Short mmCIF file of C-alpha atoms in Angstrom, two decimals:
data_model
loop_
_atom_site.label_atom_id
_atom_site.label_comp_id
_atom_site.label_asym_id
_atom_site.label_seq_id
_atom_site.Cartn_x
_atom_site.Cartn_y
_atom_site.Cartn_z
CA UNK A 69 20.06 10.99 3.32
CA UNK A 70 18.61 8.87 6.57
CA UNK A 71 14.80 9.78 5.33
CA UNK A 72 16.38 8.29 1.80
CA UNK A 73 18.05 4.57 2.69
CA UNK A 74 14.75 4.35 5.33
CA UNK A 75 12.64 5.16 2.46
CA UNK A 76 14.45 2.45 0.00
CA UNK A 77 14.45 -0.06 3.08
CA UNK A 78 10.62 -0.08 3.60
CA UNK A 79 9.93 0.22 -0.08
CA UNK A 80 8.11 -3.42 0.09
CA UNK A 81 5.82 -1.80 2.63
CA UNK A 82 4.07 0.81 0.78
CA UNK A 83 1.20 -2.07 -0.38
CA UNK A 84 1.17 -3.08 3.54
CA UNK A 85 0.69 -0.01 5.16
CA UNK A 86 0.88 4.07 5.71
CA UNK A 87 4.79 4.08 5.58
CA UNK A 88 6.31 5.23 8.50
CA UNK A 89 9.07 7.45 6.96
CA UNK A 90 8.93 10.13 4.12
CA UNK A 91 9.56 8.18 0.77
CA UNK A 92 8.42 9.47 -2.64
CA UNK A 93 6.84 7.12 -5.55
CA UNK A 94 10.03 7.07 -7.29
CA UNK A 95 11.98 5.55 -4.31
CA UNK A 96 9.46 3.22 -3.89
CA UNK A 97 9.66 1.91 -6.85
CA UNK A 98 13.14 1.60 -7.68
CA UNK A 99 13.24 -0.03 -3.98
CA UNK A 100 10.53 -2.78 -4.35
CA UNK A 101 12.34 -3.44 -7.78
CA UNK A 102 16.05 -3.69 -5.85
CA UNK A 103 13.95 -5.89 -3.48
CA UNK A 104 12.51 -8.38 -5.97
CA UNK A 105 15.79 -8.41 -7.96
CA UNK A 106 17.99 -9.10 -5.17
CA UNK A 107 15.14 -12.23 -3.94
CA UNK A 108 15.48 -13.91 -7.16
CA UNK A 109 19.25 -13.42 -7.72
CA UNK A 110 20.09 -16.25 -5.52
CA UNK A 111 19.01 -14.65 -1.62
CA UNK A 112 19.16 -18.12 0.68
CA UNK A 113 17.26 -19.31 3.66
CA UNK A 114 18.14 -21.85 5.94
CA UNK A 115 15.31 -23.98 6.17
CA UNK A 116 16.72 -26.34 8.84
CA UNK A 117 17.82 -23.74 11.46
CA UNK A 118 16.65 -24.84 14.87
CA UNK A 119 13.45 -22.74 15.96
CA UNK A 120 12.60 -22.66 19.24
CA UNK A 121 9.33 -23.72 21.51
CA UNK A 122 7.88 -21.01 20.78
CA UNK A 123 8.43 -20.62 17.30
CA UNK A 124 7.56 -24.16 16.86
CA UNK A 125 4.18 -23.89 17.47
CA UNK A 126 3.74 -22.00 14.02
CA UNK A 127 3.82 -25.68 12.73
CA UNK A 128 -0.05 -25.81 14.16
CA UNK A 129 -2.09 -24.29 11.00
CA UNK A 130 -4.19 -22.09 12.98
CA UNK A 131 -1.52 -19.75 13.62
CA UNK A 132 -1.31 -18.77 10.18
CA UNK A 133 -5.08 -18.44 10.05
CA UNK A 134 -4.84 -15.83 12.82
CA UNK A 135 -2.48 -13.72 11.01
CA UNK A 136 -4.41 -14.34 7.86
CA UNK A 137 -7.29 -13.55 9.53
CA UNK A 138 -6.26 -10.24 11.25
CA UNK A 139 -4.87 -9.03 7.70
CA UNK A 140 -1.28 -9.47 8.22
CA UNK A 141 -0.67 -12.46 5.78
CA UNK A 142 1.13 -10.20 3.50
CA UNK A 143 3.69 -8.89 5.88
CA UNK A 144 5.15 -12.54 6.61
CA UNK A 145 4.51 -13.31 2.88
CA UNK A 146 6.53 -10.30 1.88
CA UNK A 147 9.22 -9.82 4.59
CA UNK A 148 11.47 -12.64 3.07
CA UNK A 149 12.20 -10.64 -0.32
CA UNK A 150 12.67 -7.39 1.74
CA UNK A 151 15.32 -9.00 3.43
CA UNK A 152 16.89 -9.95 0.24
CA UNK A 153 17.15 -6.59 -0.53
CA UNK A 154 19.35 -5.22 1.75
CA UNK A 155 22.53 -4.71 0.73
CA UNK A 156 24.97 -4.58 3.72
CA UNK A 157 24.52 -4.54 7.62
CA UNK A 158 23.48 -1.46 7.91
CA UNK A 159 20.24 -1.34 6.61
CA UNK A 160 19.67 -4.64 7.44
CA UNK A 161 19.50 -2.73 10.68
CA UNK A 162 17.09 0.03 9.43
CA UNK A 163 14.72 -2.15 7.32
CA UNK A 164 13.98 -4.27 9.99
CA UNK A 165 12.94 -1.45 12.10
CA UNK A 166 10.94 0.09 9.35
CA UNK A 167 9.10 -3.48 9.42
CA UNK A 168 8.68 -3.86 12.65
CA UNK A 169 7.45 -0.45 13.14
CA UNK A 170 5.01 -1.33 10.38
CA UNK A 171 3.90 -4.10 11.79
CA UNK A 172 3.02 -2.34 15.30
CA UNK A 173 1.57 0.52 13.49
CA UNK A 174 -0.48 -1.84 11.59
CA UNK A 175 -2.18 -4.06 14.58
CA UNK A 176 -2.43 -0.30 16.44
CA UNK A 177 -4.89 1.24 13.34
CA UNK A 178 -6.33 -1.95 12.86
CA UNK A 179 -7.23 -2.43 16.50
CA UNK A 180 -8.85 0.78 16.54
CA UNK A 181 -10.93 0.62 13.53
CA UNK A 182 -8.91 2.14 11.29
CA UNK A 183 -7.06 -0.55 9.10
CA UNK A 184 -9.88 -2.86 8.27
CA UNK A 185 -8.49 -6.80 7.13
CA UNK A 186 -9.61 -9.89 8.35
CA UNK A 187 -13.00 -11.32 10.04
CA UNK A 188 -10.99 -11.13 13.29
CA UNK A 189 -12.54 -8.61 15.65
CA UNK A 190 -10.67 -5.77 15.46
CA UNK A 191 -9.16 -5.87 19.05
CA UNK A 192 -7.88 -9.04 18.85
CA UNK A 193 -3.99 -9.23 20.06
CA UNK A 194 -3.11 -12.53 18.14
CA UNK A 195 -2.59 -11.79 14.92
CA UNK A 196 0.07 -8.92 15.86
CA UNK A 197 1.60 -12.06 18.19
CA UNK A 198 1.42 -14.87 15.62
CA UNK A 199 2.52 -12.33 12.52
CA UNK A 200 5.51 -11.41 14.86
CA UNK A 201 6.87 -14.76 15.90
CA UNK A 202 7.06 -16.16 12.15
CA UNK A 203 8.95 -13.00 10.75
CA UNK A 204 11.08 -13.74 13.27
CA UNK A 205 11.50 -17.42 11.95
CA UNK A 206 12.04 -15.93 8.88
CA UNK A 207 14.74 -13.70 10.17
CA UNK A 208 16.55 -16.57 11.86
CA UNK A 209 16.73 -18.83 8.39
CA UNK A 210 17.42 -15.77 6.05
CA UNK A 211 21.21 -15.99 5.05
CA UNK A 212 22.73 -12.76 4.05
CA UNK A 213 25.63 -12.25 1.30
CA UNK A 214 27.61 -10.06 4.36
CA UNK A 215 28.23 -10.72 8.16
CA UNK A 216 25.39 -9.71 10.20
CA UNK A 217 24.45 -10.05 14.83
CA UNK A 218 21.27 -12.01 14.33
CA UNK A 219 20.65 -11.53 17.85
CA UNK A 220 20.82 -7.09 17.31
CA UNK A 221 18.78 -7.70 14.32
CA UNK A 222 15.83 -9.44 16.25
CA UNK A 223 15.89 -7.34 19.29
CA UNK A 224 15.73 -4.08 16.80
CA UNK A 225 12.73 -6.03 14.93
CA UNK A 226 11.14 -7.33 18.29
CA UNK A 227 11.81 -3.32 19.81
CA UNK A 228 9.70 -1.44 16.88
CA UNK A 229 7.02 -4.31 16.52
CA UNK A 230 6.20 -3.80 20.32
CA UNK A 231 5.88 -0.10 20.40
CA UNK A 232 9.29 0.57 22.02
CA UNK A 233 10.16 2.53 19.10
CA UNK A 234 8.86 5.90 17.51
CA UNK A 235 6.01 6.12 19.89
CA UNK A 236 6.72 9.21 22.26
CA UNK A 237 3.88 11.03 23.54
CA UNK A 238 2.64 14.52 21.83
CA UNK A 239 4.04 18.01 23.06
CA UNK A 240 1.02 19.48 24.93
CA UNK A 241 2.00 20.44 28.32
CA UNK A 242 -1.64 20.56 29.83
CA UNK A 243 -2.17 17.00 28.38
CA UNK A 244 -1.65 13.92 31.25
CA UNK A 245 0.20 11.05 29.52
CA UNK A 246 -0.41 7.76 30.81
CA UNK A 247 2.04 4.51 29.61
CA UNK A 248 1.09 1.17 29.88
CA UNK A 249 2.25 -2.47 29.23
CA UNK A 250 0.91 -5.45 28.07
CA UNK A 251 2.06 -9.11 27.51
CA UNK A 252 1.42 -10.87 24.98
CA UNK A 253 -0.53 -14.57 25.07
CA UNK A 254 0.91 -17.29 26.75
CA UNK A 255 0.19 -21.04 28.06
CA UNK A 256 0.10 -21.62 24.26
CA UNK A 257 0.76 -25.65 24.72
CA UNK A 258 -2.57 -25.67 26.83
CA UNK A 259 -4.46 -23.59 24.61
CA UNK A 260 -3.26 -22.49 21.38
CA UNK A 261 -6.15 -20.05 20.48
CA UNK A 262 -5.41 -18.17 23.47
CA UNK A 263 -5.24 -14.16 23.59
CA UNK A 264 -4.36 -11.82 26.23
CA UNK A 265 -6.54 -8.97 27.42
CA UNK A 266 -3.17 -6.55 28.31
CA UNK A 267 -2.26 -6.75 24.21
CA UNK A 268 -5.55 -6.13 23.22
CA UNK A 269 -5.85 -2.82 25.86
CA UNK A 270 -2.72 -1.78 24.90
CA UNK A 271 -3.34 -2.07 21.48
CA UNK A 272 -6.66 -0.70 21.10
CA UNK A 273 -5.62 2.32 24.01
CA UNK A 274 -2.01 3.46 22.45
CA UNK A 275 -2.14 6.34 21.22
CA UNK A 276 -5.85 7.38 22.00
CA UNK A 277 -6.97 10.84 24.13
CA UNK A 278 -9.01 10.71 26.88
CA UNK A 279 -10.64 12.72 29.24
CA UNK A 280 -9.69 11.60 32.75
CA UNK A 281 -12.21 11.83 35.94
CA UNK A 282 -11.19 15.20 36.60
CA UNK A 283 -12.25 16.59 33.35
CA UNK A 284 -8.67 16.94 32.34
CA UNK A 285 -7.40 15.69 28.65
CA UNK A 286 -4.68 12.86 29.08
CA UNK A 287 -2.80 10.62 26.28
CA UNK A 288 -2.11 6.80 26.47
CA UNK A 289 0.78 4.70 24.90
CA UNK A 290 1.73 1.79 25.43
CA UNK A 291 3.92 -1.04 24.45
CA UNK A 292 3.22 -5.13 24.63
CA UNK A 293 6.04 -7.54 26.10
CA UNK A 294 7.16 -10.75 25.00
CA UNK A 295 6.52 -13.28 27.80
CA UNK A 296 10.09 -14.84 28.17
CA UNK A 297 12.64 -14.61 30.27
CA UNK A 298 15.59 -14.01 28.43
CA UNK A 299 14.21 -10.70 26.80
CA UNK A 300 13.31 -9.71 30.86
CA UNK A 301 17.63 -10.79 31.48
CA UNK A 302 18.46 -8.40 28.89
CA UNK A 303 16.99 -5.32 29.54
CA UNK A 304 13.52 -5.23 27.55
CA UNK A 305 11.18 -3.46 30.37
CA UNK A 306 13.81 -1.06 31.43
CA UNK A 307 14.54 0.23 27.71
CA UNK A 308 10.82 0.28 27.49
CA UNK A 309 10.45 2.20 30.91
CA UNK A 310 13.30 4.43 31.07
CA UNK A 311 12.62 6.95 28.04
CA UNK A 312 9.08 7.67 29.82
CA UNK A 313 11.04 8.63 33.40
CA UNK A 314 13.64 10.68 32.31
CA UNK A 315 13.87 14.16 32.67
CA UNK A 316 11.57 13.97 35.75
CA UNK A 317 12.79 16.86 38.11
CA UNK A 318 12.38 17.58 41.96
CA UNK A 319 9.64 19.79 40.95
CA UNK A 320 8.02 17.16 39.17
CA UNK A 321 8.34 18.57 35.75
CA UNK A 322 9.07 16.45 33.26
CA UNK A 323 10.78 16.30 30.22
CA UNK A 324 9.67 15.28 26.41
CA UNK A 325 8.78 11.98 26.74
CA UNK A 326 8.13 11.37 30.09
CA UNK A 327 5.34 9.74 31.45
CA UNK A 328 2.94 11.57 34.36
CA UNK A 329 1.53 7.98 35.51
CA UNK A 330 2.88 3.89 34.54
CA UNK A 331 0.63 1.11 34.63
CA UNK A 332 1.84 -2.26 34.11
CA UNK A 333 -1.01 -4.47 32.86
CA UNK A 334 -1.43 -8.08 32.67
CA UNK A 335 -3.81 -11.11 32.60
CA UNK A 336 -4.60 -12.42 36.23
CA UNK A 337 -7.17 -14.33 38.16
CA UNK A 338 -10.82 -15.31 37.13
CA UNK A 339 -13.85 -12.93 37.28
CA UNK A 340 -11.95 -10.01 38.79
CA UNK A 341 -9.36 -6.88 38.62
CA UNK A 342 -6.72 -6.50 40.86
CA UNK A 343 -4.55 -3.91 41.86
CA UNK A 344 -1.35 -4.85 43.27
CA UNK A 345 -0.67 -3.67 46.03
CA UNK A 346 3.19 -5.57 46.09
CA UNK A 347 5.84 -6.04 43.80
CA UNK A 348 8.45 -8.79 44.86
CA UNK A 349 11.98 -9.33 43.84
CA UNK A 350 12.16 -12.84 43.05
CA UNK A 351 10.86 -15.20 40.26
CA UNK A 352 9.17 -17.94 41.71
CA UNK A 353 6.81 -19.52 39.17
CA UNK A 354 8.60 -23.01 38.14
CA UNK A 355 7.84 -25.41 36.96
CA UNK A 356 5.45 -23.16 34.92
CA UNK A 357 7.42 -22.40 31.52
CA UNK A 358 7.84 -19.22 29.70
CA UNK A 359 6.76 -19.05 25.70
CA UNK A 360 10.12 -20.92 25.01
CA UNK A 361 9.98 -23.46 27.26
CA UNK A 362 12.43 -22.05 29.56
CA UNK A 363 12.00 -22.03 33.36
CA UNK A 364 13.43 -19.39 35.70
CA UNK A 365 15.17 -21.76 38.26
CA UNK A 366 13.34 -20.45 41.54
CA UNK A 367 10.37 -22.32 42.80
CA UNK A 368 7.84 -21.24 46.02
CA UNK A 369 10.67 -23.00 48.03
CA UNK A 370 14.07 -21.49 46.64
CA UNK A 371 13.01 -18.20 45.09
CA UNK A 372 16.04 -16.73 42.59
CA UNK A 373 16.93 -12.90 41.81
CA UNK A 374 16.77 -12.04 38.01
CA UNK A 375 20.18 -12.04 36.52
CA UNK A 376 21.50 -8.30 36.00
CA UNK A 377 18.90 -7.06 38.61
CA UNK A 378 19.74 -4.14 40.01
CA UNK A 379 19.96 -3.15 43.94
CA UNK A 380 16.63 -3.05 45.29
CA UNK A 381 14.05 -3.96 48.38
CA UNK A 382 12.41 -7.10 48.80
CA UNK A 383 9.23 -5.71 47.95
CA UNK A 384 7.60 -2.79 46.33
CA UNK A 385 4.73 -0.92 47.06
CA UNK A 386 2.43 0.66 44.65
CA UNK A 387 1.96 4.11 44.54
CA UNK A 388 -1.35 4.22 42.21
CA UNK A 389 -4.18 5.72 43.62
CA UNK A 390 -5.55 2.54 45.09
CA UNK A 391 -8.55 4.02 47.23
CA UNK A 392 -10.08 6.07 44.47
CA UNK A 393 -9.86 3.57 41.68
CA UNK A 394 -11.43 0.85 43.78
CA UNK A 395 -14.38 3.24 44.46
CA UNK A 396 -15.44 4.46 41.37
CA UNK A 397 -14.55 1.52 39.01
CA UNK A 398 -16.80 -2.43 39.74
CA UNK A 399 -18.53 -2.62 36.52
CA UNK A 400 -18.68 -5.19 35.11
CA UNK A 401 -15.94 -6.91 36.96
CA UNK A 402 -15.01 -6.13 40.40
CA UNK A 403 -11.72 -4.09 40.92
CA UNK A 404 -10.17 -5.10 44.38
CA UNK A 405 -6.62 -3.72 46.27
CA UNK A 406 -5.10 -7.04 46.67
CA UNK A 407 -2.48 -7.16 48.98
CA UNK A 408 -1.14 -10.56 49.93
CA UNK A 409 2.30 -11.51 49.03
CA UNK A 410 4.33 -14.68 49.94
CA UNK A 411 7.35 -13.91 51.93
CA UNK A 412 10.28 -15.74 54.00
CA UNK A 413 10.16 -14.44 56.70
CA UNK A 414 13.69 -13.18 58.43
CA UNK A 415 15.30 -15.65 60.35
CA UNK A 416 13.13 -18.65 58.52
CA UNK A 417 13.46 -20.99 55.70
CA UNK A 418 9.85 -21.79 54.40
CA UNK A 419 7.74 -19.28 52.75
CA UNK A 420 4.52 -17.90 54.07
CA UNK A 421 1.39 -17.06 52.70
CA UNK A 422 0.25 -13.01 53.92
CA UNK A 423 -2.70 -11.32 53.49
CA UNK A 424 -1.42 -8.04 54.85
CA UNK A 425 1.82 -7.84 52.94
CA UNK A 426 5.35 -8.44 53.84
CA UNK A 427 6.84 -8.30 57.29
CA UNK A 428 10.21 -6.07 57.98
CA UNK A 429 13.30 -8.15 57.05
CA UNK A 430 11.04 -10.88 55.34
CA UNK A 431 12.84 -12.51 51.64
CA UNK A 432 10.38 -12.17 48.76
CA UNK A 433 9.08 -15.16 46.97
CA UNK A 434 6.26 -13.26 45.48
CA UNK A 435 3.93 -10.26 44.82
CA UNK A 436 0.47 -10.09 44.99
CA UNK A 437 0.88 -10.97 41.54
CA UNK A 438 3.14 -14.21 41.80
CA UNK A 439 6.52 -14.72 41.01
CA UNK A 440 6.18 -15.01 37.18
CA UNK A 441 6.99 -11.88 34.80
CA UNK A 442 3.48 -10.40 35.09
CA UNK A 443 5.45 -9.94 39.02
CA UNK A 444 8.69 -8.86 37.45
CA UNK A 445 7.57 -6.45 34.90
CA UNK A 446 5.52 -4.31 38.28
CA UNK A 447 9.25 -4.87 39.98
CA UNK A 448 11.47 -3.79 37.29
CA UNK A 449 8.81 -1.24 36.10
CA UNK A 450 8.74 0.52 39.83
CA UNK A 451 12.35 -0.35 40.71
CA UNK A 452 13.17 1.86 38.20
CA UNK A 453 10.58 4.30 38.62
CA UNK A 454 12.08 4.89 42.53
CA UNK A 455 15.43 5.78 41.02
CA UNK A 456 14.68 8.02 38.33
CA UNK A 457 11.14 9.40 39.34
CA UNK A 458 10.40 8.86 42.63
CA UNK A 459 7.13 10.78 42.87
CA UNK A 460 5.79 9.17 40.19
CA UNK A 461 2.13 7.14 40.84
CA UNK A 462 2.89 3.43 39.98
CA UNK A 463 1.80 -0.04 39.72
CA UNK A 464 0.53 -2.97 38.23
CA UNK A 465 -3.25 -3.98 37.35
CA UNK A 466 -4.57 -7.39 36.65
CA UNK A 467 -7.20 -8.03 34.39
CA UNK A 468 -9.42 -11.45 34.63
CA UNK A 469 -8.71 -14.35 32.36
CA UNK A 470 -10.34 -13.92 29.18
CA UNK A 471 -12.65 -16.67 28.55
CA UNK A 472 -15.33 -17.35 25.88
CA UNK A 473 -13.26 -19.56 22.93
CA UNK A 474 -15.27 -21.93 21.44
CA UNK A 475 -15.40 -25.45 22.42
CA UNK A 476 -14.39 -26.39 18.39
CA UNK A 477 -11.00 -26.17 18.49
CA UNK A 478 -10.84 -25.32 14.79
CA UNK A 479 -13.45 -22.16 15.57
CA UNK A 480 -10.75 -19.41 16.64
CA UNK A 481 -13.05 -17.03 17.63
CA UNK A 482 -16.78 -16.08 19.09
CA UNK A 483 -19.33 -13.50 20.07
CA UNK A 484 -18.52 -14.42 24.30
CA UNK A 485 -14.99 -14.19 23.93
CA UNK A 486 -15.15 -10.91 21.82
CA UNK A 487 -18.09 -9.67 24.06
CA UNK A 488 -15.39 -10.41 27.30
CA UNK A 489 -12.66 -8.81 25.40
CA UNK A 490 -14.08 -5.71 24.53
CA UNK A 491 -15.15 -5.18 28.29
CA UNK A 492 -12.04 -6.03 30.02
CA UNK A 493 -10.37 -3.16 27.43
CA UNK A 494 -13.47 -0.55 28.18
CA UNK A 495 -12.84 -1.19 32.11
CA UNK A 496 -8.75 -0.72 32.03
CA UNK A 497 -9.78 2.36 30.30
CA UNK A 498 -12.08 3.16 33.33
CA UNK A 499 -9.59 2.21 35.46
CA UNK A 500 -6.50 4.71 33.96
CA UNK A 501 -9.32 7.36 33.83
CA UNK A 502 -9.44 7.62 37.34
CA UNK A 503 -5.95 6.39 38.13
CA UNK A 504 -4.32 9.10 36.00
CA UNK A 505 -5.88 12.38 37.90
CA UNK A 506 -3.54 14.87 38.79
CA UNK A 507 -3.56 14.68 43.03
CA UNK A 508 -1.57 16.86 44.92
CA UNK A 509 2.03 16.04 45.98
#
């Protein structure tokens, strides 16, 4: 019965995509139908419902020529009349999971070459990002005939369109699994066309087999994370996270699931790849916003703890093979341990710079990273990690800042910009090949 109401709930996919759960013609069709009828029966919207920052910005037309571009127009044209056609709470619940599952599966094939659509270059993270952000704008003004928790509804949607959902790792034990994160793009108000390098590895990587330094055969997934606070507050890297440490025992087996290495992955610094060497506790980055606008409250001065946080040091220390990835991986960008952090240290009140990482006793302000969420997700990510698999190898890898947009702000691509994205993707692969090895306990 499950594979049935998921089946009737994604009916208005089947055009979209590969459906995601076993469905038959005959459901299809008598689902789209339910769908349509339901639309033009009355279903409202409301149009005027506050959106915020970062919804806003799908007022700017170019963000619907990204989607329409990458080949997702139809989802946001289509998702409207799906909603319609749900028929109580309950699989309100389950359709928007089949659509947000969709949609990740979607920007996953089509970032890989197998879903053509668009002119886009097939790597490119924004129209997953853009297609995303107004489906949820269409899920905010959508007004049901039955009582519905907008908020579960979004963070089911926002779960399965990120890869959080129905992406475990295959069964074979002599096969290394490797799971990553990536972000996706921010400083929007500064540059609208932007994209971010993590999405696009973890888009075009999830999923794929490779063979690691060793020889050995290992299998990536991954999931991309919203850059805003207030998913970070409620839990969004830990329910990512957790599923891929459990089951880790003393002996280091590990249980379906469960990740052998993590990688948190994010755009950094200019020209260059950086492996953090330091995690800090705090957020530290304001005045510089989130996607919504919102600011953490802790500055370089007066550094603030996450709320709902759990117990932890000041800083963390990766536990990713540092030495041998640095060695074998400089092409074309240079990969370099960094390991300064910014600290205050015990008994003081004004932070300090370090090149050598934190002092015993010292208050973090940040990682080698900063004290913005590409910081926090290597925290949360490795806090986590130390309580549920402690042996596990660890950490968080910066890629440079991809450049290359045209100067035409109407032109939303080019051949530097895809050239530069392609080869910051080919080098985190480098980089996990060698970072993944099995080494001895």
């Amino acid at each position: 019965m499950m594979i049935l109401r998921r089946a009737a709930s994604a009916a208005a996919l089947l055009a979209l995509v590969l459906p995601l759960v076993a469905t038959s013609p005959a459901h299809a069709g008598s689902g789209a139908g339910a769908g349509a009828g339901a639309a033009g029966a009355g279903c409202r919207t409301r149009p005027s419902v506050p959106l915020d920052a970062e919804q806003a910005r799908l007022a700017d037309p170019r963000t619907a020529a990204l989607t329409e571009r990458g080949g997702f127009g139809d989802f946001v044209r289509r998702f409207p009349a799906a909603l319609c056609g749900a028929r109580d709470a309950a699989e309100a619940a389950h359709l928007v999971t089949d659509w947000g599952e969709s949609l990740w599966s979607a920007a996953v094939r089509r970032a890989q070459g197998q879903r053509p659509g668009g002119d886009l270059p097939a790597g490119d993270d924004r129209p997953l990002y853009w297609a995303r952000l107004a489906m949820t704008t269409q899920l905010a003004r959508w007004e049901p005939r039955f009582g519905v928790d907008r908020q579960a509804l979004r963070a089911r949607f926002e779960d399965a369109s990120r890869g959080l959902v129905d992406n475990d790792f295959g069964t074979r034990p002599d096969v290394r699994r490797v799971f990553i994160s990536g972000f996706d793009p921010f400083g929007l108000d500064a540059e609208l066309r932007r994209a971010n390098p993590s999405g696009s590895a973890a888009l075009q990587l999830n999923g794929r087999r490779v063979t690691l330094a060793d020889g050995s055969r290992a299998e990536i997934r991954a999931v991309v994370l919203p850059v805003r606070y207030g998913d970070f507050d409620a839990g969004i890297v830990e329910r990512a996270f957790a599923p891929r440490m459990q089951g880790h025992g003393q002996d280091q087996s590990r249980g379906r699931g469960a990740a052998d290495v993590i990688t948190t992955v994010s755009q950094g610094y200019p020209g260059r790849f950086t492996l953090e060497a330091w995690a800090g506790r705090s957020r530290s980055a304001d005045p510089y916003p989130d996607n919504t606008g919102a600011l953490s409250g802790g500055t370089r001065e007066r550094p603030v703890t996450a709320p709902g946080l759990a117990p932890g040091p000041e800083f963390i220390r990766t536990t990713l093979p540092a030495d041998a990835v640095t060695a074998a991986v400089q092409t074309p960008y240079p990969v370099l341990l960094n390991t300064a952090v910014t600290e205050i240290p015990a008994g003081a009140t004004a932070p300090v710079d370090r090149a050598d990482g934190p002092t015993p006793g010292a208050r973090a302000v940040a990682g080698g990273g900063g004290g913005y969420l590409s910081n926090e997700v290597a925290y949360r990510s490795n806090l986590l990690r130390g309580e549920l698999a402690p042996h596990l190898p660890g950490g968080h890898l910066h890629t440079p800042v991809l450049t290359g947009l045209p100067a035409d702000q109407q032109q939303l691509t080019g051949p530097e910009f895809e050239r530069n994205e392609s080869a910051i993707t080919a080098e985190v692969l480098a980089v996990l090949v060698h970072a993944a090895v099995r080494r001895a306990p």
